[in-house]
PDB file of C-alpha atoms in Angstrom:
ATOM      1  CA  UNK A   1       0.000   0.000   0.000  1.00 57.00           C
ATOM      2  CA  UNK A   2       1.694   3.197  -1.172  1.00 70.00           C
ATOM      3  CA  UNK A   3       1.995   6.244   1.170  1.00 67.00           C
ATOM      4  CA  UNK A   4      -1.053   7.885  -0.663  1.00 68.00           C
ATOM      5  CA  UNK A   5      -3.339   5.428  -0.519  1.00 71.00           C
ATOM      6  CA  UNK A   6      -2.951   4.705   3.560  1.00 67.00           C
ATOM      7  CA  UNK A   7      -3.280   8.897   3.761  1.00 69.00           C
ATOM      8  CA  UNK A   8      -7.098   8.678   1.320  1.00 64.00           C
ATOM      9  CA  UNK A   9      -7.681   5.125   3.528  1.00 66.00           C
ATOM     10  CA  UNK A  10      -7.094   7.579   6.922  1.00 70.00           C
ATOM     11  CA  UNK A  11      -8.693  10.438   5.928  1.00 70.00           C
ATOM     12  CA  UNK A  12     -11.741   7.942   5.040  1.00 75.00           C
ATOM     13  CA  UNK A  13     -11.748   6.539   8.247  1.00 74.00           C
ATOM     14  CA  UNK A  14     -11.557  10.094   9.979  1.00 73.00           C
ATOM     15  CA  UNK A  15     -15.176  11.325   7.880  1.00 66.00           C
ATOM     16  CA  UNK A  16     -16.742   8.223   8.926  1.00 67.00           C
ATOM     17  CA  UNK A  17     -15.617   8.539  12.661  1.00 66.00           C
ATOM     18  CA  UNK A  18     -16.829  12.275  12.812  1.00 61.00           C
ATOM     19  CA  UNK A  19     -20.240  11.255  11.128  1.00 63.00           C
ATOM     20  CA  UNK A  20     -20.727   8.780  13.803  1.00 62.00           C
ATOM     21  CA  UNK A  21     -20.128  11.449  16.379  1.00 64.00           C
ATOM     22  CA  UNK A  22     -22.171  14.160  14.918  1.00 59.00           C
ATOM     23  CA  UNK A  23     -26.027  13.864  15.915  1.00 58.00           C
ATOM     24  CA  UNK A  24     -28.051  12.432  13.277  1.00 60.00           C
ATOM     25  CA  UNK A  25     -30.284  15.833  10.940  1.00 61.00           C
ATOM     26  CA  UNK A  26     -33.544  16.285  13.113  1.00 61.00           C
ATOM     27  CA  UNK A  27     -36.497  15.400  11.550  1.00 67.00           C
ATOM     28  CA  UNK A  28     -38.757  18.203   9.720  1.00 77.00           C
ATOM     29  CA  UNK A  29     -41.006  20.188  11.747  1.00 83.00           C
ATOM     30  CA  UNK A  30     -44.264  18.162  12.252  1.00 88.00           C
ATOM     31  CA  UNK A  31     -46.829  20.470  14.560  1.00 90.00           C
ATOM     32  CA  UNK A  32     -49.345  17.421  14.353  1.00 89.00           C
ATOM     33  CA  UNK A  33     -46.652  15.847  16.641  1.00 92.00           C
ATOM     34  CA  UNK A  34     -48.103  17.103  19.559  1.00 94.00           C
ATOM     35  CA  UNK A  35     -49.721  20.442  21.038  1.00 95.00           C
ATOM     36  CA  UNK A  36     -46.473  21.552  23.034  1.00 97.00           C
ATOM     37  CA  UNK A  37     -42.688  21.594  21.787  1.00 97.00           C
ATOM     38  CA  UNK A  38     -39.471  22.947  23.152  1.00 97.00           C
ATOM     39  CA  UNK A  39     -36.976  25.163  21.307  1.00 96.00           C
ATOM     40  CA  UNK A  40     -33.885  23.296  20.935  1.00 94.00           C
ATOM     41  CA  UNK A  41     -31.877  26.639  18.926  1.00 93.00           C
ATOM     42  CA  UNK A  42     -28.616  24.242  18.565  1.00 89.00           C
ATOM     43  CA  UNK A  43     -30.422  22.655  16.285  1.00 85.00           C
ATOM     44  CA  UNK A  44     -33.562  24.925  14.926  1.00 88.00           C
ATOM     45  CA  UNK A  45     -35.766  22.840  15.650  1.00 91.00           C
ATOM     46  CA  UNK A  46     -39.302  21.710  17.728  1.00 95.00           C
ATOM     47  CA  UNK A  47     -38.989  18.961  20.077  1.00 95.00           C
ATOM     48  CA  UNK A  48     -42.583  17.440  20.834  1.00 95.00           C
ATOM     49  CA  UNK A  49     -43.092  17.376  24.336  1.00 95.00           C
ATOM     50  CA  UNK A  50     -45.977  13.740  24.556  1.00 91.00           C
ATOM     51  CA  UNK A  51     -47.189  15.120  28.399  1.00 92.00           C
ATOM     52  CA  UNK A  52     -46.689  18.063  29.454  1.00 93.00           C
ATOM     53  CA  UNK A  53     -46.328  18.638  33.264  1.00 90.00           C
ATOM     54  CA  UNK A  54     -49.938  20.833  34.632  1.00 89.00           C
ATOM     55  CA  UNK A  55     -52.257  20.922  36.648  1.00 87.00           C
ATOM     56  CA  UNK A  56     -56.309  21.261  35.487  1.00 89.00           C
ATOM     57  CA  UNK A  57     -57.422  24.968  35.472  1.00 92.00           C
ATOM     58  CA  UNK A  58     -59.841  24.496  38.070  1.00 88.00           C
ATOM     59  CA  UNK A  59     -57.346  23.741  40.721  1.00 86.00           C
ATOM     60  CA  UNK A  60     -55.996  27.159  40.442  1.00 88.00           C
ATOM     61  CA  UNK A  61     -57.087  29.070  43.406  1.00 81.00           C
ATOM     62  CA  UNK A  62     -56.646  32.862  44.644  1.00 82.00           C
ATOM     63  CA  UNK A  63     -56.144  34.032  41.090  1.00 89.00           C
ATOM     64  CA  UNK A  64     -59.581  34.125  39.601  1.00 90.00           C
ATOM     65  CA  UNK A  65     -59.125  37.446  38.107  1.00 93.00           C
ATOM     66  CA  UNK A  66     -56.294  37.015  35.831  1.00 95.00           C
ATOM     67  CA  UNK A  67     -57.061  33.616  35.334  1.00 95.00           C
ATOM     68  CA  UNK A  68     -59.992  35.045  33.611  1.00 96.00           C
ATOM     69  CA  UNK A  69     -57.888  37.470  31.834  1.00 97.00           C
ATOM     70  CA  UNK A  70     -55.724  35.167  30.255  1.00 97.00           C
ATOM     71  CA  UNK A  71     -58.080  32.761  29.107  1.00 97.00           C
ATOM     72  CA  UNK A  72     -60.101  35.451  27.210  1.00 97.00           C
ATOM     73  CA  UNK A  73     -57.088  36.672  25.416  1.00 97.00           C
ATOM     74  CA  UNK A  74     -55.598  33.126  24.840  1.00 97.00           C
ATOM     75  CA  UNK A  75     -59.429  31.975  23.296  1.00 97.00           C
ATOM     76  CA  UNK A  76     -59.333  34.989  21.224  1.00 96.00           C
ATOM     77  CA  UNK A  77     -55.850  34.379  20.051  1.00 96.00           C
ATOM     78  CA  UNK A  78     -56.738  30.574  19.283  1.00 96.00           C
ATOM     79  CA  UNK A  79     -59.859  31.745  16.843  1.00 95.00           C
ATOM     80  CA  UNK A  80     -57.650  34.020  15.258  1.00 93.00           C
ATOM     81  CA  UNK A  81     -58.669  37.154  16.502  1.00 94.00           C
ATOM     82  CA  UNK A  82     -56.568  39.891  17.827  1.00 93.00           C
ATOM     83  CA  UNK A  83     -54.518  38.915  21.379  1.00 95.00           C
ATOM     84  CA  UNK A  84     -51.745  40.784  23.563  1.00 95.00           C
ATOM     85  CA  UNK A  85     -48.334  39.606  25.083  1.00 94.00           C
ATOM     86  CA  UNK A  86     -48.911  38.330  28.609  1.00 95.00           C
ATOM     87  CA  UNK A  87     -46.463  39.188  31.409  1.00 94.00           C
ATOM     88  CA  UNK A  88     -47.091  37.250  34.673  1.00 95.00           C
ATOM     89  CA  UNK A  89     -45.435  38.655  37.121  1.00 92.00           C
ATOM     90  CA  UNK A  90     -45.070  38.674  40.955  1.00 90.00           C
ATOM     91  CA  UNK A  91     -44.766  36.461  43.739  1.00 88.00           C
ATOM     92  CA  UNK A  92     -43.035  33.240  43.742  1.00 88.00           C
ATOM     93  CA  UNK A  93     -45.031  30.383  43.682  1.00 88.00           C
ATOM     94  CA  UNK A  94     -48.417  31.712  42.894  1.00 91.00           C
ATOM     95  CA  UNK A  95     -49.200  29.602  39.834  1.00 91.00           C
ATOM     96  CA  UNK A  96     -47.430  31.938  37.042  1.00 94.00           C
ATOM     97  CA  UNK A  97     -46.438  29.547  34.873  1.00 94.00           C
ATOM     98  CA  UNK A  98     -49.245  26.957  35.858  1.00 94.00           C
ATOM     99  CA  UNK A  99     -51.233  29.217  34.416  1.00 96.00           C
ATOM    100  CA  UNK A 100     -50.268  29.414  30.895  1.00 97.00           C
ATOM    101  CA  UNK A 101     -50.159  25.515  30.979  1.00 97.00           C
ATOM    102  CA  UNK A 102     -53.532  25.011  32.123  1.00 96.00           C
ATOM    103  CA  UNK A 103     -55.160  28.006  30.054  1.00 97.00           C
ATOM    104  CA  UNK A 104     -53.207  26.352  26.677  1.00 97.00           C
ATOM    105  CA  UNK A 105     -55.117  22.711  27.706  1.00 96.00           C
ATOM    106  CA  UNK A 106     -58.412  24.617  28.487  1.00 96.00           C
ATOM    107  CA  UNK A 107     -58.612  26.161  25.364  1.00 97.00           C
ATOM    108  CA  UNK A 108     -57.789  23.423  23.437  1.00 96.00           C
ATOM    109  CA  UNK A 109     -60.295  21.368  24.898  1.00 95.00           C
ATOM    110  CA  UNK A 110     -63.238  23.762  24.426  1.00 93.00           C
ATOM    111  CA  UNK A 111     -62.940  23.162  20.794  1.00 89.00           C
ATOM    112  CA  UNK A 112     -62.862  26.614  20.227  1.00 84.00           C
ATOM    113  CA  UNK A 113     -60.333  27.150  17.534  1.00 86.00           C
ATOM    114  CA  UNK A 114     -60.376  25.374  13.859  1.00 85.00           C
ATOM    115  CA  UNK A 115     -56.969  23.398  15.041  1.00 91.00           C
ATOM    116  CA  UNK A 116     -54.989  22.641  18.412  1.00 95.00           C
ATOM    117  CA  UNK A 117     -53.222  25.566  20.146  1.00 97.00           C
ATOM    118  CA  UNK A 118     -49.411  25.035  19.674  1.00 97.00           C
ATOM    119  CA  UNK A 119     -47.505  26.017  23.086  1.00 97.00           C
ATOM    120  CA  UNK A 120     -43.580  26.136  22.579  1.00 97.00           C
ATOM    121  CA  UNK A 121     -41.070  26.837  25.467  1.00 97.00           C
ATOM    122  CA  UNK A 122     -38.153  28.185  24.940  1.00 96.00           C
ATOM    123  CA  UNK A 123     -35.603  29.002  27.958  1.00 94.00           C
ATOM    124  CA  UNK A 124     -33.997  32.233  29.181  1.00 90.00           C
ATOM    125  CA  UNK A 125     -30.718  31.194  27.767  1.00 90.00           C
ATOM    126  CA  UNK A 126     -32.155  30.914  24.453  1.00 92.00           C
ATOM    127  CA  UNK A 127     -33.746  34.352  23.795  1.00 90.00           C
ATOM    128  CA  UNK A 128     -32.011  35.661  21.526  1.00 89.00           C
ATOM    129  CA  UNK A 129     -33.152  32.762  19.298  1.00 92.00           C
ATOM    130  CA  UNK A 130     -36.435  33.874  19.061  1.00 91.00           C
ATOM    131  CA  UNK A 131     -36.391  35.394  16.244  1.00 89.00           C
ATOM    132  CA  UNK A 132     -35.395  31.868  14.630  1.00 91.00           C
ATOM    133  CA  UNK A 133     -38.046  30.289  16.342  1.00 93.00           C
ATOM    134  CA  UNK A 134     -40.694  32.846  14.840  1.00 92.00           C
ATOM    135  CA  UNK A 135     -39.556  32.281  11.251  1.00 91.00           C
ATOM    136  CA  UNK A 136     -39.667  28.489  11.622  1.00 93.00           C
ATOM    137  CA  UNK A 137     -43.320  28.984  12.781  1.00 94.00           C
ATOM    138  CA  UNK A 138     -44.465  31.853  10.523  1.00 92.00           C
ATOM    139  CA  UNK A 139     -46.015  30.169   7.262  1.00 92.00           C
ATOM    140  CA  UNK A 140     -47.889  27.688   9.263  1.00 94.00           C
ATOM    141  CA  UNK A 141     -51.574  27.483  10.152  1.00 94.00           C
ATOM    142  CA  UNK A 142     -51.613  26.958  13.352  1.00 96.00           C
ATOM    143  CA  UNK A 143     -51.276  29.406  16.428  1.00 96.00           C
ATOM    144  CA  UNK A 144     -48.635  29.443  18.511  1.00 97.00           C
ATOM    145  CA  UNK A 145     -47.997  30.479  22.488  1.00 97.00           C
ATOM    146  CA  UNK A 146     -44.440  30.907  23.078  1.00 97.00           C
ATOM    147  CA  UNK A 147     -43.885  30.833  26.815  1.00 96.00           C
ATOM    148  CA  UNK A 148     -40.657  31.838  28.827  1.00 95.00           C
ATOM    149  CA  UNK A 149     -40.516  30.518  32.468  1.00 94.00           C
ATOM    150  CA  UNK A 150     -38.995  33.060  34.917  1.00 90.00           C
ATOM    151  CA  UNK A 151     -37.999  35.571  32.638  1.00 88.00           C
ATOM    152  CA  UNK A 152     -35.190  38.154  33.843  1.00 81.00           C
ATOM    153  CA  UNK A 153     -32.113  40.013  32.873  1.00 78.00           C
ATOM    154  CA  UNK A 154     -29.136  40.744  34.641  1.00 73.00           C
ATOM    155  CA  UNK A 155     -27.407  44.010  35.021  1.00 66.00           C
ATOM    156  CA  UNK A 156     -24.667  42.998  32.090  1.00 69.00           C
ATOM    157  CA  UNK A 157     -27.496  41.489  29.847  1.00 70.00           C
ATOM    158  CA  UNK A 158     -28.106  42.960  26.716  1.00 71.00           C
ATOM    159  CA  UNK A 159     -29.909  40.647  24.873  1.00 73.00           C
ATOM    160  CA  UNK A 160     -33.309  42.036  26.522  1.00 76.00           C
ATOM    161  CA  UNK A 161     -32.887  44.653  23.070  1.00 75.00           C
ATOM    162  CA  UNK A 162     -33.182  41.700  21.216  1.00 77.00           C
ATOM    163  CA  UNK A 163     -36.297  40.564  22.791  1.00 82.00           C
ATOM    164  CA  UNK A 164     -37.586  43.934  22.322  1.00 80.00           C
ATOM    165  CA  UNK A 165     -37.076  43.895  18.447  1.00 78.00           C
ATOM    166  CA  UNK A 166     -38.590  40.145  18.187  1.00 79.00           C
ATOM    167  CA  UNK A 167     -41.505  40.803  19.638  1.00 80.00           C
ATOM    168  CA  UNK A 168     -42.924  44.256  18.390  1.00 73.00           C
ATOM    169  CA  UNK A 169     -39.940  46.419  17.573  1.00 57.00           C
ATOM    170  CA  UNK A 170     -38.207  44.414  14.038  1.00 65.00           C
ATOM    171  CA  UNK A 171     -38.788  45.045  10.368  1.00 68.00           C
ATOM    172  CA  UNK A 172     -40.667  41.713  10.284  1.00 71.00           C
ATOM    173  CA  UNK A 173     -42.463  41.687  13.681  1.00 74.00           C
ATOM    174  CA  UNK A 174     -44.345  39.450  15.585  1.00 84.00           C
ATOM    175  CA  UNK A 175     -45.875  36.851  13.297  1.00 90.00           C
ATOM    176  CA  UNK A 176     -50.021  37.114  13.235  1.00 92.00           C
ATOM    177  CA  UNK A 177     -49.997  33.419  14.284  1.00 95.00           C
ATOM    178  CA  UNK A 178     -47.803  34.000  17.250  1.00 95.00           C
ATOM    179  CA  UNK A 179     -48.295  35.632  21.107  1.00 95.00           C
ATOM    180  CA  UNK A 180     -44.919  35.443  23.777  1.00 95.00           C
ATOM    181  CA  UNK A 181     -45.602  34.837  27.068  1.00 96.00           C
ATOM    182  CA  UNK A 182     -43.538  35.228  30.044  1.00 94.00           C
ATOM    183  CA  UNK A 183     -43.858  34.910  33.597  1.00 94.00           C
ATOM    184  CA  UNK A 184     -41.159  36.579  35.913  1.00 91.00           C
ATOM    185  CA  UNK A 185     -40.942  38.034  39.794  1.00 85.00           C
ATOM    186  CA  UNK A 186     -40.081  41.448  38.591  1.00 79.00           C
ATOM    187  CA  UNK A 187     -42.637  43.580  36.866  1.00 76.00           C
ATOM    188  CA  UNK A 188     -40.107  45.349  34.559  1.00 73.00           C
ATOM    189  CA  UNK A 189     -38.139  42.509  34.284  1.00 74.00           C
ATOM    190  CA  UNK A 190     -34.588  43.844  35.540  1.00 68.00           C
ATOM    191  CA  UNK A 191     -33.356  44.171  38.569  1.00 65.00           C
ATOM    192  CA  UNK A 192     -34.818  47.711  40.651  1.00 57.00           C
ATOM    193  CA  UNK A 193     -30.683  48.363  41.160  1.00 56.00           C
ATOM    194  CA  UNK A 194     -29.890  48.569  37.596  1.00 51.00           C
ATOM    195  CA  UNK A 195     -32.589  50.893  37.111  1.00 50.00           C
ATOM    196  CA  UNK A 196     -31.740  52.832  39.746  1.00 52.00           C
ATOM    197  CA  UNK A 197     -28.286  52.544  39.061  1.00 52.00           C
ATOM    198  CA  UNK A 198     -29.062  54.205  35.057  1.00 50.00           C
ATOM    199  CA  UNK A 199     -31.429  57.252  36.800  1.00 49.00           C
ATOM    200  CA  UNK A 200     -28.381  58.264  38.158  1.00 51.00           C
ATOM    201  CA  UNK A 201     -25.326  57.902  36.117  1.00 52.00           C
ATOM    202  CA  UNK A 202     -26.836  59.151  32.917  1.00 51.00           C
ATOM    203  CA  UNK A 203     -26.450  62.738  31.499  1.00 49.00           C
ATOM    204  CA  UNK A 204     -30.023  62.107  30.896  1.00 51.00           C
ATOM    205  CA  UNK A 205     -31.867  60.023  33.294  1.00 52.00           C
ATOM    206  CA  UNK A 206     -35.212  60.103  32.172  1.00 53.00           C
ATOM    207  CA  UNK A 207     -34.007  58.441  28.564  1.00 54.00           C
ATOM    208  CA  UNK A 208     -32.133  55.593  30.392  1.00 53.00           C
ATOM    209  CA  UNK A 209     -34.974  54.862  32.414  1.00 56.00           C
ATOM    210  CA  UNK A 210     -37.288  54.500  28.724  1.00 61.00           C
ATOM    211  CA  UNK A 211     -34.682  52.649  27.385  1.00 58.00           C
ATOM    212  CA  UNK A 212     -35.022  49.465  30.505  1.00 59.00           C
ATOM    213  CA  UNK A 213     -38.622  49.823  31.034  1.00 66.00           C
ATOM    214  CA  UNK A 214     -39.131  49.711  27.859  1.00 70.00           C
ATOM    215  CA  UNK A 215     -39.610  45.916  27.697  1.00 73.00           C
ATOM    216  CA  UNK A 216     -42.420  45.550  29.604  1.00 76.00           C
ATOM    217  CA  UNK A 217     -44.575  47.739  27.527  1.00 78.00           C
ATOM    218  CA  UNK A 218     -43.943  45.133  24.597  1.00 83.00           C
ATOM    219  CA  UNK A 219     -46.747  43.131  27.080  1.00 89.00           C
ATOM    220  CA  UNK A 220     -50.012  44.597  26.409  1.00 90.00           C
ATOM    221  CA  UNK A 221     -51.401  42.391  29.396  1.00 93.00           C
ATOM    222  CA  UNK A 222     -49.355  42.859  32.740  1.00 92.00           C
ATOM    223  CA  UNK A 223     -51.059  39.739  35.252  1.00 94.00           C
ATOM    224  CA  UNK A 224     -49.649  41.002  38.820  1.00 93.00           C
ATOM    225  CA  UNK A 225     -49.702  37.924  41.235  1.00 92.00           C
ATOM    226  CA  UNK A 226     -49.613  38.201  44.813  1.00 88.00           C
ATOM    227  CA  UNK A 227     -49.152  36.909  48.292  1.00 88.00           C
ATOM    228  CA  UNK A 228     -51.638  34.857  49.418  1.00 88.00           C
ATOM    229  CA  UNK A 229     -53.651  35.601  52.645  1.00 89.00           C
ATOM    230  CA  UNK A 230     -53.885  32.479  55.416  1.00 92.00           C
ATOM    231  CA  UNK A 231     -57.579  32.269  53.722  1.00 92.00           C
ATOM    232  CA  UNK A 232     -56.654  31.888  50.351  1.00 90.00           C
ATOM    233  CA  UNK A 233     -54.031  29.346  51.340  1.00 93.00           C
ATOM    234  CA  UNK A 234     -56.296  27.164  53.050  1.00 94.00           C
ATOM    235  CA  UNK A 235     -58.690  27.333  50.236  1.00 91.00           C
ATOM    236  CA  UNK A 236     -56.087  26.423  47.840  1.00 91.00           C
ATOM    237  CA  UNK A 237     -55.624  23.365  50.086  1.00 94.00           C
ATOM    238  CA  UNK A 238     -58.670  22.167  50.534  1.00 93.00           C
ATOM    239  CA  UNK A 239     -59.540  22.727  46.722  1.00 90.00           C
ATOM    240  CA  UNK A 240     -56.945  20.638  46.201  1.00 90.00           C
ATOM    241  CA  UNK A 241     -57.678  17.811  48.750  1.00 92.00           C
ATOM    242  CA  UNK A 242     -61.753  18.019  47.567  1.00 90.00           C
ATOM    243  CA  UNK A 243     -60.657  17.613  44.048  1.00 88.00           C
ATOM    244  CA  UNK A 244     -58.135  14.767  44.137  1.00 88.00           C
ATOM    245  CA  UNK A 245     -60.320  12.854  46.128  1.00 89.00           C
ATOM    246  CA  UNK A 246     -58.581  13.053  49.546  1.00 90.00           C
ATOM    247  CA  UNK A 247     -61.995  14.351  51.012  1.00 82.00           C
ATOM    248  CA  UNK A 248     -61.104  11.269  53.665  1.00 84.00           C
ATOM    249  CA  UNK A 249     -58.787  13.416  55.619  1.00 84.00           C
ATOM    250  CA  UNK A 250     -60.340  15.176  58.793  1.00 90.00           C
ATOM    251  CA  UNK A 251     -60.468  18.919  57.857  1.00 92.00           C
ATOM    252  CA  UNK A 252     -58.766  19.894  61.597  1.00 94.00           C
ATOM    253  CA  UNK A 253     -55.943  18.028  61.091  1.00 95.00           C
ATOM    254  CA  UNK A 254     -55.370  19.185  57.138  1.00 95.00           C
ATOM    255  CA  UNK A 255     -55.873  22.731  58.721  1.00 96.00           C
ATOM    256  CA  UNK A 256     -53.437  22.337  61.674  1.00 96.00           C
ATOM    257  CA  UNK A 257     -50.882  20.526  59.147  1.00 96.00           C
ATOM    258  CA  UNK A 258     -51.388  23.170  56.124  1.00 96.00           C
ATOM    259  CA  UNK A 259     -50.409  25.967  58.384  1.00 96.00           C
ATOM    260  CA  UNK A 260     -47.623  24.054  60.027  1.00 96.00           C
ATOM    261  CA  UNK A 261     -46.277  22.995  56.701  1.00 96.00           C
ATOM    262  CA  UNK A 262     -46.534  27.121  55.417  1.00 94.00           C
ATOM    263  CA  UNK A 263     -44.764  28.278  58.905  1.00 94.00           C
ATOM    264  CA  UNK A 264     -41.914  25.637  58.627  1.00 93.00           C
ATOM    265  CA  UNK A 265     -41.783  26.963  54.740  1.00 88.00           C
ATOM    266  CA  UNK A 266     -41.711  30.844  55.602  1.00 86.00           C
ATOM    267  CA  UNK A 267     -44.258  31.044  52.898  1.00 85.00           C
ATOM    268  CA  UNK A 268     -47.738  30.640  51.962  1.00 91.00           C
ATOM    269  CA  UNK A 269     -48.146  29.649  47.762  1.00 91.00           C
ATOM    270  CA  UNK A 270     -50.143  27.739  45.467  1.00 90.00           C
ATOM    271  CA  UNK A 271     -46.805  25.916  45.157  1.00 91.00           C
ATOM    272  CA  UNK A 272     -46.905  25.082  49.001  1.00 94.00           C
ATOM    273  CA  UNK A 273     -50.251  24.071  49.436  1.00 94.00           C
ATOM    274  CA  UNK A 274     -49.573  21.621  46.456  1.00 92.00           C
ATOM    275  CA  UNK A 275     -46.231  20.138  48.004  1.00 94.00           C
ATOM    276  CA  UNK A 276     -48.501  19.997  51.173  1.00 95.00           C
ATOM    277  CA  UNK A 277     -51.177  17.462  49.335  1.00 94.00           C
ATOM    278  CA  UNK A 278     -48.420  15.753  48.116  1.00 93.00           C
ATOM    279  CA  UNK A 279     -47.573  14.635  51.182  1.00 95.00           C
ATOM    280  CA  UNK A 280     -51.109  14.379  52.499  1.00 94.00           C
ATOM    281  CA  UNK A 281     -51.930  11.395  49.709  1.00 93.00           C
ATOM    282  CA  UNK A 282     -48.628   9.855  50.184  1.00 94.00           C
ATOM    283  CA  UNK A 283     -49.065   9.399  53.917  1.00 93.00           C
ATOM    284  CA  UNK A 284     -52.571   8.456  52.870  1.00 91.00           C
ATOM    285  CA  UNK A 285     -51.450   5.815  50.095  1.00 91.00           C
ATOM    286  CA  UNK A 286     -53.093   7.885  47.312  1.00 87.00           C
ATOM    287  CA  UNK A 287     -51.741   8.222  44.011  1.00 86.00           C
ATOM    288  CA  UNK A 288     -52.289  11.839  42.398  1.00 78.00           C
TER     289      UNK A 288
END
């Protein structure tokens, strides 16, 4: 074997070793895959998502009012009518992003809508890639809620301008067939410090405020969500307990144990009272 035909044999063996290591082309977007999909930007493309983690809208408690909200603008979005951005903002554990999840399965089983409501996630990291994601999802028929989960930007992050561009600001805009929603803790979605922090550095401090609060205003729906009162907790709780079935339980003791499990917590959430009834039908032998 001559020196040039072990280099070609080599360099064969190389292509075929890389080809093994490179991931296999995904397959073409198919949005009859499923009704929810995660934005995978590495690779541009939709990953269906078979069960998606939520709870029914009815277990929701405390937040009738802008559970109302965004179910009106999410059923007008799904029947192709006109629909705003949705911030959810507030306090932690108050059933933010339960709440897209559930409204998105509500309103596609009303049968509302001529096809299935299309929720994609797509993580903080990824932002920036949103503008990829809306092209992808532009020319087709269905509707599409794009949900962030815990939305924020840091006092070195710029890529918020690029948010702001995708979603009303760009040459292209937000698709028709599109709405972003976001939940976050922060109502302007930046830390109060780095505003602060502009109002009083800048030679114009008025402009550099416009220029960070900015973002929000691309949300024509701001959902505030907040503490819960001891009342509100207890009636998350027991809406929980009546509706999984663990109606068994004395009410006392769920009371006294609710309240001990929100003391030992510091806090008093829709996500609390739900870790509480998780424990309630485990001790109880109950599957959820």
């Amino acid at each position: 074997m001559t020196d040039q035909t072990k280099l070609v044999v080599l360099a064969r063996r190389i292509a075929e070793a890389l080809e093994r290591l490179a991931p296999p082309p995904p397959a073409p977007f198919d949005p009859a895959a499923a009704d929810a999909f995660v934005w995978k930007p590495d690779r541009a493309h939709l990953a269906p998502v078979p069960k998606v983690n939520r709870v029914a809208l009815r277990l929701l408690q405390g937040i009738d009012l802008v559970r109302d909200m965004l179910l009106d603008n999410t059923t007008r979005f799904a029947r192709g009518l006109p629909a705003n951005n949705a911030l959810l903002w507030g306090a932690r554990g108050m059933g933010k992003s339960s709440l897209v999840k559930a409204v998105h399965a509500e309103v596609n089983a009303s049968g509302t809508a001529e096809r299935p409501l299309k929720l994609v996630e797509i993580h903080r990291e990824d932002i920036e890639s949103l503008p990829d994601l809306m092209a992808l999802v532009r020319d087709d028929p269905h509707r599409y809620v794009v949900f962030c989960d815990d939305l924020s930007f840091s006092s070195d992050d710029t890529s918020y301008k690029a948010l702001k561009a995708a979603l009303e600001g760009g040459v292209e805009g937000r698709p028709d067939n599109v709405v972003f929603y976001a939940t976050s803790n922060r109502r302007h979605l930046m830390p109060r410090d780095m505003v602060d922090n502009e109002r009083a550095t800048a030679i114009n401090p008025g402009e550099a405020i416009e220029e960070k609060v900015s973002l929000s205003d691309r949300f024509g729906l701001w959902l505030g969500f907040h503490k819960c009162s001891q009342d509100e907790y207890l009636a998350m709780v027991f809406g929980y307990r009546d509706a999984l079935g663990l109606d068994g339980a004395d009410p006392d003791q769920v009371r006294r144990e609710a309240l001990e499990w929100a003391t030992t917590r510091g806090a008093r959430s829709g996500r609390t009272a739900w870790q509480y009834i998780q424990d309630l039908a485990g001790r109880m032998g109950r599957r959820l």
